[in-house]
C-alpha cells in the first residue's frame, strides 16, 4: 500500500499551472528524485504533501500511520542551543509533554492528578519514555556531540544536526529540498551514505547530479504542470527523457503540418464553406484551439560570455607560498603555475582555505613567505556565492544595467530587456525587485551581470547553487568553450568533472595539484589520503571537537608480529571483501532496476533488508581489516 497517493491534483498560481491533474504514488522504501526547471513547482509539490499548500482540485491521501519529516533547506541557527536540544526539537511535542509531566509530578490536587493521568497516556502512545534513547541513537549514528553548542559548529555539522532533527521523528517518508547547498564534498558524500542507509522513503529535490544518480531509485519530472515517472537513476532518466523529447518534437511537427494544410484549405474560399464540409471546418477550429492550448516547453537559458582581449600566456606563478592566520598555517610551501586556458577546480572542505588561495592568486592577499607573480592584460570577473555584488532592493534590470539601456556582447549591441530574456527573465519579471526572486533566479541574475563584463579570467565561487540542471549544463558548455582562464570553487562533483582540466586539492594539511577533475583526483591521490580514518565525531570547522579544545593526534601504534591465525585472517579479508562488494553490487543493481518497486511488497522489503545487511557486513569486514593492519 502506498504511503501517499495524489489523484488528479491541480495547483495554479494565477494563470500558470504548477500541477495539472497529476497522479503520484509513493511506495515505502522508494528514493525518488524530483527534477524540473527552476519555477516548475517542485517545492510546491513538497508543500502539498506537508499540507502547507492546498490543492485547487483533486485529492491527496496519506496513510494515517505514515510519519513525514522534512529536512529544511535553511541551516539551523548558529546560536547557543546544545546539539542535543536541536535534535530533540524534532519531537518537540514529546519534549513538552515530558517537561509538563515532570512539573506536575509532585502535585497532589485532583486537577493536577487528572492532567498527569492524561499526560501518562499521551506519553505512552507517543513512546515518550524512550525520548533520551531515541535522541542518543541519532546522535551516535550521525557522530554528533550532544553537549556541543550550535555556535561552535561549521555549516556541515549544523546540517548533520538538522538531519538529526528529522531522523529522531523515525519518519516513514523524508522530504529534502536542495539538501547539498553550501555543503562541502565530504559532507555531501556523508549525507549520501546516510540517505542510502535510511530505511524509509525519500522524496528529494537536488541539482547535484552525482547525488541524484547514486541515490534515486526512481525519477519524477515536473514539466509544464505534468508529472512523468522514470524508473531507475538519473542516468537512466536522461536517456529515457531524450527519447520522449524526440517523439514530442515529431508529434508536434506532424500536428503543425496538418494544421498548416487545413489553414490553406479554409482559405480556398467557397469550397470550404459548403454544407458537406462543415465537419472539416469544425475539426479545424478544434485544431486551432489545441494548438493555442499547447503548453510550450519553457525556454532554456541561452547566454554568451563577453570575451576580453587575450591575457598573457602566464596568468599567475606561485612559488613556495605560505600564509596563516592567528598562528594557524592555512597554505604551506605551495607552488603552481597557472597558464592561459587552464580551468582549475579548488577542492576541499569548508574552511580549508580555498578563498584564501583565490585571494593569493588574484593578488588581494600577500603571502607570509614565498612569492606570487602575475601575467599581463588580466581582466577578472568574479562570481560571489554570497551575491554581495547585488542590491536586493533594486530590480533585476537595475542590478545588471548600471544605468545603461543596452549592453555590448562580443561586438553586438543588445537592449537590456532582450539580454535578460536569454537568462529566462520575461520583461515583467526583469522589473521585479531582487528580494522577491528565488535562489535560482538570483544566481541567474549574478551570471547575467558576470557575463556582461569583458573578462579573460573568470573566478567562480559556488556558481551551481540553486541552478536547475539544464542551466548547469549550459554553463558547463560556455565554460568549456571559454578561451580564457577559469578558477572554480565548487562542491558539485559532476560539474567539476565536466569543466576543470586540473585541481588544487586541500588534503593532509597541505595543497596538492592534480590533473583532471574530482574523479581523476580520487584515482590519483595518495593511499594515505584514501585510507585516512574519519575525523573525530563532532569536529567543528576549526578542526576541534565542538565544546572541546583541539588535541594532537595520538602517535601511531607500533606494529607487532601477528599470530599465525590472525595472519591467515588478514590474508583472507581482501578476498571476503571483494566477494561481499560483488554481492552488494548485484543487490544494488536489482533494487535500482526498472519495475523493482512494482513487485510484491514482501519481496521489495526482503531485498532492501538484504541490501542493508550486506552493507553492514562490508563495514564489519573493513573495520576488522583496519584493526588487524594496525596490530
Tab-separated table of N, CA, C and O in Angstrom, residues 38 66 78 121 260 274 299 392 455 485 502-503 529 612:
chain	number	residue	atom	x	y	z
A	38	UNK	N	13.821	25.450	-12.787
A	38	UNK	CA	13.517	26.397	-11.714
A	38	UNK	C	12.139	27.013	-11.963
A	38	UNK	O	11.827	27.444	-13.068
A	66	UNK	N	1.523	6.984	8.446
A	66	UNK	CA	2.763	7.470	7.818
A	66	UNK	C	3.269	8.716	8.550
A	66	UNK	O	2.567	9.715	8.666
A	78	UNK	N	23.183	29.298	14.158
A	78	UNK	CA	24.403	29.064	14.935
A	78	UNK	C	24.269	29.803	16.260
A	78	UNK	O	24.973	30.783	16.530
A	121	UNK	N	-0.974	8.749	29.525
A	121	UNK	CA	-1.477	8.022	28.358
A	121	UNK	C	-0.887	8.571	27.059
A	121	UNK	O	-0.546	7.811	26.143
A	260	UNK	N	-1.330	23.484	-40.746
A	260	UNK	CA	-1.000	24.365	-41.869
A	260	UNK	C	-1.772	23.973	-43.124
A	260	UNK	O	-2.268	24.833	-43.869
A	274	UNK	N	-18.925	24.877	-47.946
A	274	UNK	CA	-20.080	24.085	-48.358
A	274	UNK	C	-20.600	23.271	-47.181
A	274	UNK	O	-19.844	22.887	-46.285
A	299	UNK	N	11.482	28.013	-22.251
A	299	UNK	CA	12.739	28.202	-22.938
A	299	UNK	C	13.927	27.907	-22.057
A	299	UNK	O	13.883	28.077	-20.852
A	392	UNK	N	19.542	43.837	-3.177
A	392	UNK	CA	18.218	43.188	-3.134
A	392	UNK	C	17.055	44.156	-3.300
A	392	UNK	O	15.950	43.731	-3.660
A	455	UNK	N	36.000	39.800	-19.839
A	455	UNK	CA	36.879	39.098	-18.904
A	455	UNK	C	37.702	38.056	-19.639
A	455	UNK	O	37.248	37.462	-20.619
A	485	UNK	N	40.870	31.910	-18.783
A	485	UNK	CA	41.235	31.057	-17.654
A	485	UNK	C	40.090	31.043	-16.644
A	485	UNK	O	39.430	32.054	-16.435
A	502	UNK	N	42.365	20.744	-14.332
A	502	UNK	CA	43.251	20.370	-13.227
A	502	UNK	C	42.624	20.842	-11.923
A	502	UNK	O	41.691	21.643	-11.918
A	503	UNK	N	43.147	20.335	-10.800
A	503	UNK	CA	42.555	20.623	-9.490
A	503	UNK	C	43.629	20.941	-8.466
A	503	UNK	O	44.702	20.313	-8.462
A	529	UNK	N	45.782	9.221	1.777
A	529	UNK	CA	44.577	10.071	1.747
A	529	UNK	C	43.335	9.212	1.626
A	529	UNK	O	42.308	9.502	2.194
A	612	UNK	N	20.752	-3.784	3.048
A	612	UNK	CA	21.274	-3.128	4.247
A	612	UNK	C	22.198	-4.070	5.026
A	612	UNK	O	23.241	-3.656	5.531
